[in-house]
Every structure is written in structure tokens, then in C-alpha cells.
Amino acid sequence: MRIFEPDFPFQPKRLPFFYGWLILVVATLAILMSIPGQTMGVSVFTEPLMDVTGLSRIGLSNAYLVGTLLSGALLPWAGSFLDRVGARAAILVACAGLSVTLAYLSAIDHVVVALMDALGTEAAENFFFGAMVFGFFAMRFTGQGMLTLIGRTLLGRWFDRLRGIVSGASSPFVSFGFSLTPILFAGWIDRSGWRGAWLEMALVIGLGMGLLGWLLLRDTPEECGLHMDGDPKESVSPTSMAASSVAASEPERGKFADAQVAYSRSQAMRTYMFWAVAAPLALQGLTVTGITFHILDLGSEVGLGRAATISIFPPIAVVSVVTALLAGWLTNYIRLQTLFAWMLVGQAIGFVSATGLDDPWFYWAAVLGLGFSGGCFVPLSTVAIPRFFGRLHLGAINSAMLMCIVWGSGLGPAALAASREILGSYQMALYGCALASMVALLPVLWAPAPPLLTETNAKRT
């Protein structure tokens, strides 16, 4: 359709600056707009949701788990959809879907009661559980799934040499946005009520982000007659979508070559490196999601009130910002495997320390550990896939990686809730997650860079 052509309603190459910088801004906004579908955005709504649905904490956590697992299962399709229709159409679908979902969840009790009346049944708990599964599925798929996927994929497509620096530049805004979400959303709920807050978010995302994304997003620099990083080189064919960056995991490979790396999703998932990268990212999603989802109860377990508990997020954001800038810069100079190993150490420290937030030493260790691992997350998740596997199928491969992260984030709240329900505390679940981070440390350090697989020889594989 004409409205999705790269030169409509304007030609990016005619602007007096490299269009990739605008892509950086809009891609970062897209990731921020996914927050209502992220655990950070859901966590402050758990108490009102339990009140109106009658579900227990573990019941709501299980609904969140099932919805998240279902959304993760569909993410590979979302990646292929993004590669096929382009970012402009995909972001319209994602924003519309998340907007409708938020409106639905804002009236979840009324919807369920109306459905029960229509069917003449009184099995309220089962209906509420099913309705929440559907709501969480749609919220996670469109928010955490599609909007995040679009933002990260576009950063990987528009930048090569500057990819680490660009992801580091995006990370402070993402880190601050996510870390301040519980405080900002709590204030939003105090002002507009939890229903009104979700309805207002739906309006901002559906109209604001949807239209902005359609207007400004473009899939690749090549289709706009530009070159990656804004280099003043001769433009390449729009059909040449393979990456210009290679699997440069050794320090001596820090200077990017022009080899055209072109892994398909199935080929990437058969490599050791894919799973070595997936493990720390999924562990981050699993445990941080669990901590965030139950943060108020985690604080009350050690005698902290609501304000004292959520006050941990701003200092975490500060540490995340500093770490993200440093990690983004370092991705061009040291092995990504080493950065992933540091991230795992930060995870272990943060997860163990989160069990004793009432102790100042544990509190600040949690701030440093969670802030450091969170700061590494965005640069490494943005840089690793295009560097090792290329840009040709970047949306599809990113979606497979995001599926692992989403599934981890779905298991986290349920695992911590089960620990609380069965063992009476969150401690054992958090200790287990810290142990998993240490177990993943050596495999990621030993992971060899995958072989260079070009668009030509990929077809022979």
C-alpha cells in the first residue's frame, strides 16, 4: 500500500541529518510504550485486580504465567510478521491491540459478570481466571512482545559499527522509564483510579504511539537510499538485507568486516551461541519479573511499607543508566561473552540481596546487582543477535530470543508465588535463581562465535 512506502509522506534521505537518529528516538519510544504490557507496568495493578476478580495471589500469578507462555509461543509468528509487512504496519497492529487490551482489562469485572449472566452460570472464579489469562496474553503479546520486538529490531537494522553506542544511548531512557514505572503508575492510579489509568494509557498508545510510529518508522536504511550508520558510501540494494557486521566475538575482531552474515531463525537456533545468549537474558526476565510482580509483598515480608519498597527503583535506574552507557560502548571492544558473564554475576548478587531489603547492606547490594544486570540487558540483547546472526532474518531471530525471555518472565511470578505459598517465603526461589545464574556462567564464557554464514552458503545449509 502507498501509505506504507518508505517515501510516504516524505523522503528520509532528503532530511539534513541521518534518519537513523530519528529511528533511535522512535524505537526507544516504542519500547517505553510497551511498559503497560511489561511486568513493571502490571505490578502496581495486581492488588486492585485481586480485589475485583477474587483471585488469590497465586491464582493471579498462574493466570499471568499461562497468558505469558501463550504470548511467547506466538512471538516467532510476530517476528515473521514484522519481517513480512514491515515496522509501520506492525506498530499499528501492536498499538491498536495493546490499546484495546488495556480498555478490556479496565472493565474486566464487568465483562465477566455480563458473560456469566449471558451464559446463566455462577462459576465466577473459573471465568475470572480465563478472562485474566486472555487479558494477560493479549497484553504481553502486543506490549512486551511486539512493541519491544519492533524497537530492538529497528536499532539492529539501522546501525552496525554504532550499534553498541546506540543501544547504550537508548538504554538510559528505557532503564529510567522501567525503573520509575511503579512510582509513576502508582501516582497515576491515585489520580485517575486504576480503571482510568488504563483507559488513559490506551488512548496515548493507540492514537499517539500508533500514528507516530506509522509516520516516522522505516524498516532499513537501504530502502530509503541510505547506508547503515549514516556512512557516506554508495547505497546498496534494498534487497540486500544481510548484515554487514560479522560474528565478532573476539577482541581482535572488534573492527567490523563487510561479510554478509545471513542466518535463518532455524539455523541460528541450532547454534550453541544462541542458547548461551538466551540463558542470561531469560534468567533476567524470569527473576526480575518475579521480583517486580511481587515487590510490594516482598517488601512487606521484611516489614517495609509500600513507599519504602518501591523507593528501590530510582537508585536501580541510576545504576542501570551508567552500566548501559558503559556496556554499549564496550560491545565494540571486548567479547560479548565476557559482558554476558559480568551480567550473570550481577544477577546472582541482586537476586540473593533481594531477600533482605530491610538490611541496608542487602538493600544496596540489590540496587547494584539488579541495576548492573538490568543495565547490561538492553545493549547486549540489541547487539548480540545482529552481530552473530545478521540482519536478513533479524525480526524472526529476535522474536525467537524474545520468546525465551517472555517465557522466563511468565515463569518468574508463578515460581516466586509458589515459593511464598509452599515455603512461606520468597527466599528459596531467589536463591535458586541466583544458583542458575552461576550455572550459566561457564557455558557463556566458553561459547564459540558461530561460523560466518552468508546469504549464499546459507541456502546450502
Short mmCIF file of C-alpha atoms in Angstrom, two decimals:
data_model
loop_
_atom_site.label_atom_id
_atom_site.label_comp_id
_atom_site.label_asym_id
_atom_site.label_seq_id
_atom_site.Cartn_x
_atom_site.Cartn_y
_atom_site.Cartn_z
CA MET A 1 0.00 0.00 0.00
CA ARG A 2 1.16 3.52 -0.80
CA ILE A 3 0.82 4.67 2.84
CA PHE A 4 3.50 2.15 3.85
CA GLU A 5 6.01 3.08 1.14
CA PRO A 6 9.31 4.43 2.56
CA ASP A 7 8.98 7.76 0.71
CA PHE A 8 5.44 8.45 2.00
CA PRO A 9 4.64 11.07 3.26
CA PHE A 10 8.26 12.27 3.00
CA GLN A 11 11.66 11.01 1.84
CA PRO A 12 14.06 10.35 4.76
CA LYS A 13 17.15 10.80 2.59
CA ARG A 14 16.22 14.45 1.93
CA LEU A 15 16.50 15.36 5.60
CA PRO A 16 19.67 17.25 6.65
CA PHE A 17 20.66 14.54 9.17
CA PHE A 18 20.99 10.75 9.18
CA TYR A 19 17.50 9.33 9.56
CA GLY A 20 18.76 6.56 11.83
CA TRP A 21 18.94 9.04 14.69
CA LEU A 22 15.20 9.60 14.41
CA ILE A 23 14.71 5.83 14.25
CA LEU A 24 16.65 5.63 17.53
CA VAL A 25 14.22 8.05 19.19
CA VAL A 26 11.04 6.38 17.89
CA ALA A 27 12.33 2.85 18.55
CA THR A 28 13.11 3.86 22.14
CA LEU A 29 9.63 5.34 22.48
CA ALA A 30 8.12 2.10 21.17
CA ILE A 31 9.95 0.12 23.86
CA LEU A 32 8.79 2.61 26.51
CA MET A 33 5.21 2.37 25.26
CA SER A 34 5.39 -1.39 25.88
CA ILE A 35 5.60 -0.74 29.64
CA PRO A 36 1.86 -1.31 30.33
CA GLY A 37 2.41 -4.81 28.93
CA GLN A 38 5.58 -5.35 30.96
CA THR A 39 5.68 -6.67 34.50
CA MET A 40 6.83 -3.25 35.71
CA GLY A 41 3.56 -1.88 34.40
CA VAL A 42 1.37 -4.71 35.67
CA SER A 43 2.82 -4.95 39.18
CA VAL A 44 1.01 -1.91 40.62
CA PHE A 45 -2.32 -3.23 39.28
CA THR A 46 -2.10 -6.64 40.98
CA GLU A 47 -3.81 -5.59 44.21
CA PRO A 48 -6.86 -3.98 42.52
CA LEU A 49 -7.08 -6.93 40.12
CA MET A 50 -7.16 -9.39 43.02
CA ASP A 51 -9.86 -7.28 44.68
CA VAL A 52 -12.23 -7.17 41.69
CA THR A 53 -11.64 -10.72 40.42
CA GLY A 54 -11.47 -12.51 43.75
CA LEU A 55 -8.38 -14.41 42.60
CA SER A 56 -5.67 -15.23 45.10
CA ARG A 57 -2.09 -14.06 44.60
CA ILE A 58 -1.04 -17.45 43.30
CA GLY A 59 -4.18 -17.64 41.13
CA LEU A 60 -3.41 -14.29 39.52
CA SER A 61 0.24 -15.31 39.12
CA ASN A 62 -0.81 -18.52 37.39
CA ALA A 63 -3.10 -16.59 35.04
CA TYR A 64 -0.14 -14.33 34.28
CA LEU A 65 2.03 -17.39 33.67
CA VAL A 66 -0.41 -19.04 31.26
CA GLY A 67 -1.06 -15.81 29.38
CA THR A 68 2.64 -15.07 29.11
CA LEU A 69 3.51 -18.57 27.90
CA LEU A 70 0.81 -18.36 25.24
CA SER A 71 2.06 -14.95 24.09
CA GLY A 72 5.62 -16.26 23.95
CA ALA A 73 4.54 -19.17 21.78
CA LEU A 74 3.17 -16.71 19.21
CA LEU A 75 6.21 -14.43 19.15
CA PRO A 76 8.01 -16.35 16.36
CA TRP A 77 4.98 -15.59 14.20
CA ALA A 78 5.22 -11.92 15.24
CA GLY A 79 8.84 -11.82 14.11
CA SER A 80 7.97 -13.27 10.72
CA PHE A 81 5.03 -10.86 10.51
CA LEU A 82 7.36 -7.92 11.18
CA ASP A 83 9.82 -9.09 8.52
CA ARG A 84 6.98 -9.57 6.04
CA VAL A 85 4.78 -6.47 6.46
CA GLY A 86 7.33 -4.00 7.83
CA ALA A 87 7.58 -1.95 11.00
CA ARG A 88 4.99 0.68 10.07
CA ALA A 89 2.14 -1.78 9.64
CA ALA A 90 3.32 -3.89 12.56
CA ILE A 91 3.36 -0.98 15.02
CA LEU A 92 -0.18 0.00 14.06
CA VAL A 93 -1.32 -3.55 14.83
CA ALA A 94 0.65 -3.68 18.09
CA CYS A 95 -0.56 -0.30 19.38
CA ALA A 96 -4.18 -0.97 18.46
CA GLY A 97 -4.02 -4.40 20.10
CA LEU A 98 -2.47 -3.12 23.33
CA SER A 99 -4.91 -0.20 23.46
CA VAL A 100 -7.95 -2.47 23.15
CA THR A 101 -6.49 -4.88 25.71
CA LEU A 102 -6.00 -2.14 28.30
CA ALA A 103 -9.58 -1.00 27.80
CA TYR A 104 -10.76 -4.60 28.23
CA LEU A 105 -8.78 -5.10 31.44
CA SER A 106 -10.07 -1.82 32.87
CA ALA A 107 -13.56 -3.32 32.80
CA ILE A 108 -12.61 -6.96 33.44
CA ASP A 109 -15.10 -7.50 36.27
CA HIS A 110 -17.99 -6.00 34.28
CA VAL A 111 -17.09 -8.09 31.23
CA VAL A 112 -17.02 -11.32 33.25
CA VAL A 113 -20.28 -10.57 35.07
CA ALA A 114 -22.01 -9.78 31.76
CA LEU A 115 -20.67 -13.01 30.26
CA MET A 116 -21.82 -15.04 33.27
CA ASP A 117 -25.29 -13.50 33.07
CA ALA A 118 -25.49 -14.29 29.37
CA LEU A 119 -24.48 -17.91 29.95
CA GLY A 120 -26.51 -18.32 33.12
CA THR A 121 -23.62 -19.63 35.22
CA GLU A 122 -22.16 -18.74 38.60
CA ALA A 123 -18.67 -20.29 38.22
CA ALA A 124 -17.11 -16.90 38.86
CA GLU A 125 -13.58 -18.00 39.75
CA ASN A 126 -13.11 -20.04 36.57
CA PHE A 127 -14.48 -17.24 34.41
CA PHE A 128 -12.27 -14.64 36.06
CA PHE A 129 -9.23 -16.87 35.68
CA GLY A 130 -9.94 -17.43 31.98
CA ALA A 131 -10.66 -13.75 31.41
CA MET A 132 -7.37 -12.77 33.07
CA VAL A 133 -5.45 -15.36 31.05
CA PHE A 134 -6.83 -13.83 27.86
CA GLY A 135 -6.09 -10.30 29.06
CA PHE A 136 -2.54 -11.11 30.11
CA PHE A 137 -1.95 -12.99 26.86
CA ALA A 138 -3.07 -10.03 24.72
CA MET A 139 -1.23 -7.50 26.90
CA ARG A 140 2.03 -9.44 26.89
CA PHE A 141 1.90 -10.29 23.19
CA THR A 142 1.22 -6.77 21.96
CA GLY A 143 3.22 -4.91 24.61
CA GLN A 144 6.19 -6.88 25.86
CA GLY A 145 6.19 -8.86 22.62
CA MET A 146 5.51 -6.85 19.50
CA LEU A 147 6.36 -3.30 20.59
CA THR A 148 9.64 -4.39 22.16
CA LEU A 149 10.45 -6.55 19.14
CA ILE A 150 9.87 -3.66 16.73
CA GLY A 151 12.07 -1.28 18.71
CA ARG A 152 15.01 -3.65 19.12
CA THR A 153 14.86 -4.96 15.57
CA LEU A 154 14.96 -1.49 14.02
CA LEU A 155 18.01 -0.48 16.06
CA GLY A 156 19.76 -3.58 14.76
CA ARG A 157 18.81 -2.83 11.16
CA TRP A 158 19.86 0.83 11.05
CA PHE A 159 23.20 0.63 12.86
CA ASP A 160 26.30 -1.56 12.60
CA ARG A 161 29.54 -0.01 13.90
CA LEU A 162 27.49 2.30 16.13
CA ARG A 163 25.08 -0.40 17.30
CA GLY A 164 26.60 -0.74 20.76
CA ILE A 165 26.79 3.01 21.28
CA VAL A 166 23.23 3.48 20.02
CA SER A 167 21.84 0.75 22.26
CA GLY A 168 23.75 2.34 25.14
CA ALA A 169 22.18 5.71 24.30
CA SER A 170 18.71 4.15 24.25
CA SER A 171 19.22 2.23 27.48
CA PRO A 172 19.17 5.19 29.94
CA PHE A 173 15.70 6.21 28.80
CA VAL A 174 14.48 2.61 28.87
CA SER A 175 16.07 1.96 32.26
CA PHE A 176 14.68 5.12 33.83
CA GLY A 177 11.30 4.54 32.25
CA PHE A 178 11.05 0.98 33.52
CA SER A 179 12.52 1.68 36.94
CA LEU A 180 10.29 4.67 37.61
CA THR A 181 7.17 2.93 36.32
CA PRO A 182 5.92 1.60 39.69
CA ILE A 183 6.14 5.09 41.22
CA LEU A 184 4.65 6.88 38.19
CA PHE A 185 1.86 4.35 37.71
CA ALA A 186 1.05 4.36 41.43
CA GLY A 187 0.63 8.13 41.21
CA TRP A 188 -1.45 7.74 38.04
CA ILE A 189 -3.74 5.30 39.85
CA ASP A 190 -4.07 7.68 42.81
CA ARG A 191 -5.11 10.44 40.40
CA SER A 192 -7.37 8.60 37.95
CA GLY A 193 -8.13 5.29 39.62
CA TRP A 194 -6.80 2.01 38.25
CA ARG A 195 -9.52 1.83 35.57
CA GLY A 196 -8.99 5.41 34.46
CA ALA A 197 -5.23 4.96 34.37
CA TRP A 198 -5.51 2.01 31.98
CA LEU A 199 -8.02 3.84 29.77
CA GLU A 200 -5.79 6.90 29.52
CA MET A 201 -2.80 4.69 28.67
CA ALA A 202 -4.89 3.05 25.96
CA LEU A 203 -5.56 6.45 24.40
CA VAL A 204 -1.90 7.51 24.49
CA ILE A 205 -0.67 4.25 22.96
CA GLY A 206 -3.44 3.67 20.44
CA LEU A 207 -3.53 7.16 18.96
CA GLY A 208 -0.21 8.68 19.99
CA MET A 209 2.35 5.91 19.50
CA GLY A 210 0.44 4.21 16.70
CA LEU A 211 0.29 7.30 14.49
CA LEU A 212 3.82 8.42 15.40
CA GLY A 213 5.22 5.00 14.55
CA TRP A 214 3.41 4.87 11.21
CA LEU A 215 4.62 8.37 10.31
CA LEU A 216 8.29 8.04 11.26
CA LEU A 217 9.38 4.40 11.22
CA ARG A 218 11.21 2.91 8.24
CA ASP A 219 12.48 -0.66 8.01
CA THR A 220 16.02 -0.26 6.70
CA PRO A 221 18.38 2.49 5.56
CA GLU A 222 18.75 0.71 2.21
CA GLU A 223 15.08 1.11 1.29
CA CYS A 224 15.45 4.84 1.94
CA GLY A 225 18.55 5.13 -0.25
CA LEU A 226 20.80 5.44 2.80
CA HIS A 227 23.60 3.42 4.39
CA MET A 228 23.92 1.93 7.87
CA ASP A 229 25.39 4.30 10.48
CA GLY A 230 24.94 7.19 8.01
CA ASP A 231 28.24 6.37 6.32
CA PRO A 232 28.71 8.38 3.10
CA LYS A 233 29.02 5.24 1.00
CA GLU A 234 27.26 4.20 -2.12
CA SER A 235 23.82 2.94 -1.20
CA VAL A 236 23.20 -0.77 -1.52
CA SER A 237 20.22 -2.56 -2.99
CA PRO A 238 17.14 -2.62 -0.77
CA THR A 239 17.03 -6.38 -1.31
CA SER A 240 20.46 -6.81 0.24
CA MET A 241 19.28 -7.21 3.81
CA ALA A 242 22.08 -9.35 5.17
CA ALA A 243 24.17 -7.93 7.95
CA SER A 244 27.34 -6.04 7.37
CA SER A 245 28.50 -7.00 10.81
CA VAL A 246 30.13 -10.37 11.47
CA ALA A 247 30.17 -12.67 14.42
CA ALA A 248 32.90 -10.62 16.02
CA SER A 249 33.18 -12.07 19.49
CA GLU A 250 36.96 -11.93 19.90
CA PRO A 251 38.66 -8.63 20.83
CA GLU A 252 40.80 -8.74 17.71
CA ARG A 253 37.64 -8.87 15.63
CA GLY A 254 36.41 -5.58 17.07
CA LYS A 255 36.70 -3.89 13.67
CA PHE A 256 33.61 -4.93 11.79
CA ALA A 257 34.08 -6.64 8.45
CA ASP A 258 31.82 -6.43 5.44
CA ALA A 259 30.92 -10.12 5.34
CA GLN A 260 27.23 -10.66 4.73
CA VAL A 261 26.03 -12.80 7.65
CA ALA A 262 22.63 -14.31 6.93
CA TYR A 263 21.38 -16.92 9.40
CA SER A 264 17.76 -18.00 9.24
CA ARG A 265 15.87 -18.43 12.50
CA SER A 266 16.14 -22.22 12.47
CA GLN A 267 19.86 -22.06 11.66
CA ALA A 268 20.50 -19.57 14.47
CA MET A 269 18.59 -21.71 16.98
CA ARG A 270 20.79 -24.70 16.13
CA THR A 271 23.92 -22.87 17.27
CA TYR A 272 25.40 -23.09 20.77
CA MET A 273 25.75 -19.32 20.84
CA PHE A 274 22.01 -18.70 20.52
CA TRP A 275 21.27 -20.63 23.71
CA ALA A 276 24.33 -19.27 25.53
CA VAL A 277 22.92 -15.78 24.91
CA ALA A 278 19.33 -16.80 25.65
CA ALA A 279 20.13 -18.17 29.13
CA PRO A 280 21.25 -14.94 30.87
CA LEU A 281 18.55 -12.89 29.13
CA ALA A 282 15.82 -15.37 30.10
CA LEU A 283 17.10 -15.55 33.69
CA GLN A 284 16.97 -11.76 33.88
CA GLY A 285 13.41 -11.80 32.60
CA LEU A 286 12.38 -14.64 34.92
CA THR A 287 13.72 -13.35 38.21
CA VAL A 288 13.39 -9.58 37.80
CA THR A 289 9.83 -10.10 36.59
CA GLY A 290 9.08 -12.23 39.64
CA ILE A 291 10.62 -9.67 41.99
CA THR A 292 8.78 -6.79 40.34
CA PHE A 293 5.43 -8.60 40.20
CA HIS A 294 5.55 -9.33 43.95
CA ILE A 295 7.59 -6.30 45.00
CA LEU A 296 5.03 -4.94 47.47
CA ASP A 297 4.58 -8.31 49.15
CA LEU A 298 8.35 -8.89 49.05
CA GLY A 299 8.80 -5.64 50.95
CA SER A 300 6.02 -6.34 53.43
CA GLU A 301 7.60 -9.74 54.15
CA VAL A 302 10.56 -7.94 55.73
CA GLY A 303 8.47 -5.16 57.30
CA LEU A 304 8.72 -2.45 54.62
CA GLY A 305 5.76 -0.30 53.59
CA ARG A 306 4.68 0.49 50.04
CA ALA A 307 6.62 3.74 49.71
CA ALA A 308 9.81 2.29 51.21
CA THR A 309 9.61 -0.78 48.97
CA ILE A 310 9.15 0.95 45.64
CA SER A 311 11.79 3.53 46.53
CA ILE A 312 14.37 0.94 45.45
CA PHE A 313 13.61 1.54 41.78
CA PRO A 314 15.10 5.05 41.27
CA PRO A 315 18.60 4.08 42.51
CA ILE A 316 18.41 0.90 40.43
CA ALA A 317 17.65 3.14 37.45
CA VAL A 318 20.73 5.28 38.11
CA VAL A 319 22.99 2.23 38.23
CA SER A 320 21.31 0.83 35.11
CA VAL A 321 21.89 4.03 33.15
CA VAL A 322 25.59 4.19 33.96
CA THR A 323 26.01 0.49 33.23
CA ALA A 324 24.09 0.69 29.96
CA LEU A 325 26.24 3.51 28.62
CA LEU A 326 29.43 1.67 29.57
CA ALA A 327 28.21 -1.72 28.30
CA GLY A 328 27.05 -0.24 24.99
CA TRP A 329 30.47 1.31 24.44
CA LEU A 330 32.31 -1.87 25.47
CA THR A 331 30.42 -4.08 23.00
CA ASN A 332 32.72 -2.77 20.26
CA TYR A 333 35.90 -3.61 22.17
CA ILE A 334 35.55 -6.82 24.19
CA ARG A 335 33.91 -10.20 23.71
CA LEU A 336 30.16 -10.16 24.22
CA GLN A 337 30.56 -13.43 26.12
CA THR A 338 32.57 -11.59 28.77
CA LEU A 339 29.87 -8.93 29.15
CA PHE A 340 27.22 -11.64 29.48
CA ALA A 341 29.32 -13.27 32.22
CA TRP A 342 29.51 -9.98 34.13
CA MET A 343 25.75 -9.63 33.74
CA LEU A 344 25.25 -13.09 35.31
CA VAL A 345 27.42 -12.16 38.30
CA GLY A 346 25.33 -9.01 38.78
CA GLN A 347 22.18 -11.13 38.62
CA ALA A 348 23.36 -13.51 41.33
CA ILE A 349 24.27 -10.65 43.67
CA GLY A 350 20.98 -8.86 43.04
CA PHE A 351 18.79 -11.95 43.41
CA VAL A 352 20.32 -13.03 46.73
CA SER A 353 20.28 -9.49 48.12
CA ALA A 354 16.60 -9.02 47.27
CA THR A 355 15.77 -11.43 50.10
CA GLY A 356 16.76 -8.88 52.76
CA LEU A 357 15.72 -5.42 51.62
CA ASP A 358 15.28 -4.28 55.23
CA ASP A 359 19.05 -4.56 55.76
CA PRO A 360 20.98 -1.57 54.33
CA TRP A 361 23.83 -3.79 53.12
CA PHE A 362 21.43 -6.13 51.29
CA TYR A 363 19.40 -3.18 50.01
CA TRP A 364 22.36 -1.51 48.31
CA ALA A 365 23.75 -4.82 47.08
CA ALA A 366 20.36 -5.43 45.45
CA VAL A 367 20.46 -1.95 43.92
CA LEU A 368 23.93 -2.54 42.48
CA GLY A 369 23.31 -6.11 41.33
CA LEU A 370 19.90 -5.55 39.76
CA GLY A 371 20.95 -2.19 38.34
CA PHE A 372 24.10 -3.63 36.78
CA SER A 373 22.41 -6.67 35.23
CA GLY A 374 19.48 -4.55 34.06
CA GLY A 375 21.86 -2.03 32.51
CA CYS A 376 23.59 -4.80 30.56
CA PHE A 377 20.29 -6.23 29.33
CA VAL A 378 19.30 -3.72 26.63
CA PRO A 379 22.71 -3.22 24.96
CA LEU A 380 23.50 -6.94 24.93
CA SER A 381 20.05 -8.04 23.74
CA THR A 382 20.18 -5.40 20.98
CA VAL A 383 23.74 -6.07 19.80
CA ALA A 384 24.16 -9.84 20.10
CA ILE A 385 21.65 -11.12 17.53
CA PRO A 386 22.57 -8.94 14.53
CA ARG A 387 26.28 -9.31 15.28
CA PHE A 388 26.24 -13.09 15.43
CA PHE A 389 23.42 -13.90 13.01
CA GLY A 390 22.96 -10.93 10.66
CA ARG A 391 20.07 -8.68 9.61
CA LEU A 392 18.41 -10.70 6.87
CA HIS A 393 16.03 -12.51 9.26
CA LEU A 394 16.57 -10.22 12.23
CA GLY A 395 12.90 -9.90 13.15
CA ALA A 396 12.40 -13.67 13.12
CA ILE A 397 15.56 -14.42 15.15
CA ASN A 398 14.86 -11.61 17.61
CA SER A 399 11.36 -13.00 18.13
CA ALA A 400 12.77 -16.43 19.00
CA MET A 401 15.10 -14.85 21.54
CA LEU A 402 12.26 -12.72 22.90
CA MET A 403 10.14 -15.87 23.20
CA CYS A 404 12.71 -17.28 25.65
CA ILE A 405 12.71 -14.01 27.61
CA VAL A 406 8.91 -13.84 27.67
CA TRP A 407 8.56 -17.44 28.80
CA GLY A 408 11.08 -16.74 31.54
CA SER A 409 9.18 -13.65 32.60
CA GLY A 410 5.99 -15.70 32.75
CA LEU A 411 7.54 -18.36 34.98
CA GLY A 412 9.04 -15.84 37.39
CA PRO A 413 5.92 -14.57 39.18
CA ALA A 414 4.48 -18.10 39.43
CA ALA A 415 7.75 -19.53 40.79
CA LEU A 416 8.05 -16.85 43.45
CA ALA A 417 4.36 -17.12 44.34
CA ALA A 418 4.73 -20.91 44.73
CA SER A 419 7.75 -20.39 46.99
CA ARG A 420 5.75 -17.95 49.11
CA GLU A 421 2.71 -20.24 49.24
CA ILE A 422 4.51 -23.53 49.92
CA LEU A 423 7.62 -22.47 51.84
CA GLY A 424 6.26 -19.29 53.40
CA SER A 425 8.92 -17.05 51.87
CA TYR A 426 10.39 -15.87 48.57
CA GLN A 427 13.93 -16.70 49.69
CA MET A 428 14.36 -20.22 48.30
CA ALA A 429 13.10 -19.20 44.84
CA LEU A 430 15.52 -16.26 44.73
CA TYR A 431 18.42 -18.42 45.92
CA GLY A 432 17.57 -20.93 43.19
CA CYS A 433 17.60 -18.20 40.54
CA ALA A 434 20.99 -16.96 41.77
CA LEU A 435 22.33 -20.52 41.53
CA ALA A 436 21.01 -20.78 37.96
CA SER A 437 22.90 -17.59 37.06
CA MET A 438 26.13 -19.11 38.35
CA VAL A 439 25.49 -22.36 36.49
CA ALA A 440 25.08 -20.39 33.23
CA LEU A 441 28.35 -18.52 33.76
CA LEU A 442 30.87 -21.03 32.37
CA PRO A 443 28.81 -22.04 29.30
CA VAL A 444 28.52 -18.41 28.17
CA LEU A 445 32.23 -17.79 28.74
CA TRP A 446 33.16 -20.84 26.67
CA ALA A 447 30.64 -20.19 23.89
CA PRO A 448 32.42 -20.04 20.50
CA ALA A 449 31.34 -17.48 17.93
CA PRO A 450 29.14 -19.14 15.29
CA PRO A 451 30.72 -19.60 11.85
CA LEU A 452 30.17 -16.91 9.23
CA LEU A 453 27.09 -18.00 7.33
CA THR A 454 26.48 -15.82 4.27
CA GLU A 455 23.29 -15.42 2.27
CA THR A 456 24.81 -17.62 -0.43
CA ASN A 457 26.03 -20.54 1.64
CA ALA A 458 23.04 -20.31 3.99
CA LYS A 459 20.89 -21.65 1.15
CA ARG A 460 23.08 -24.75 1.02
CA THR A 461 22.66 -25.48 4.72
#
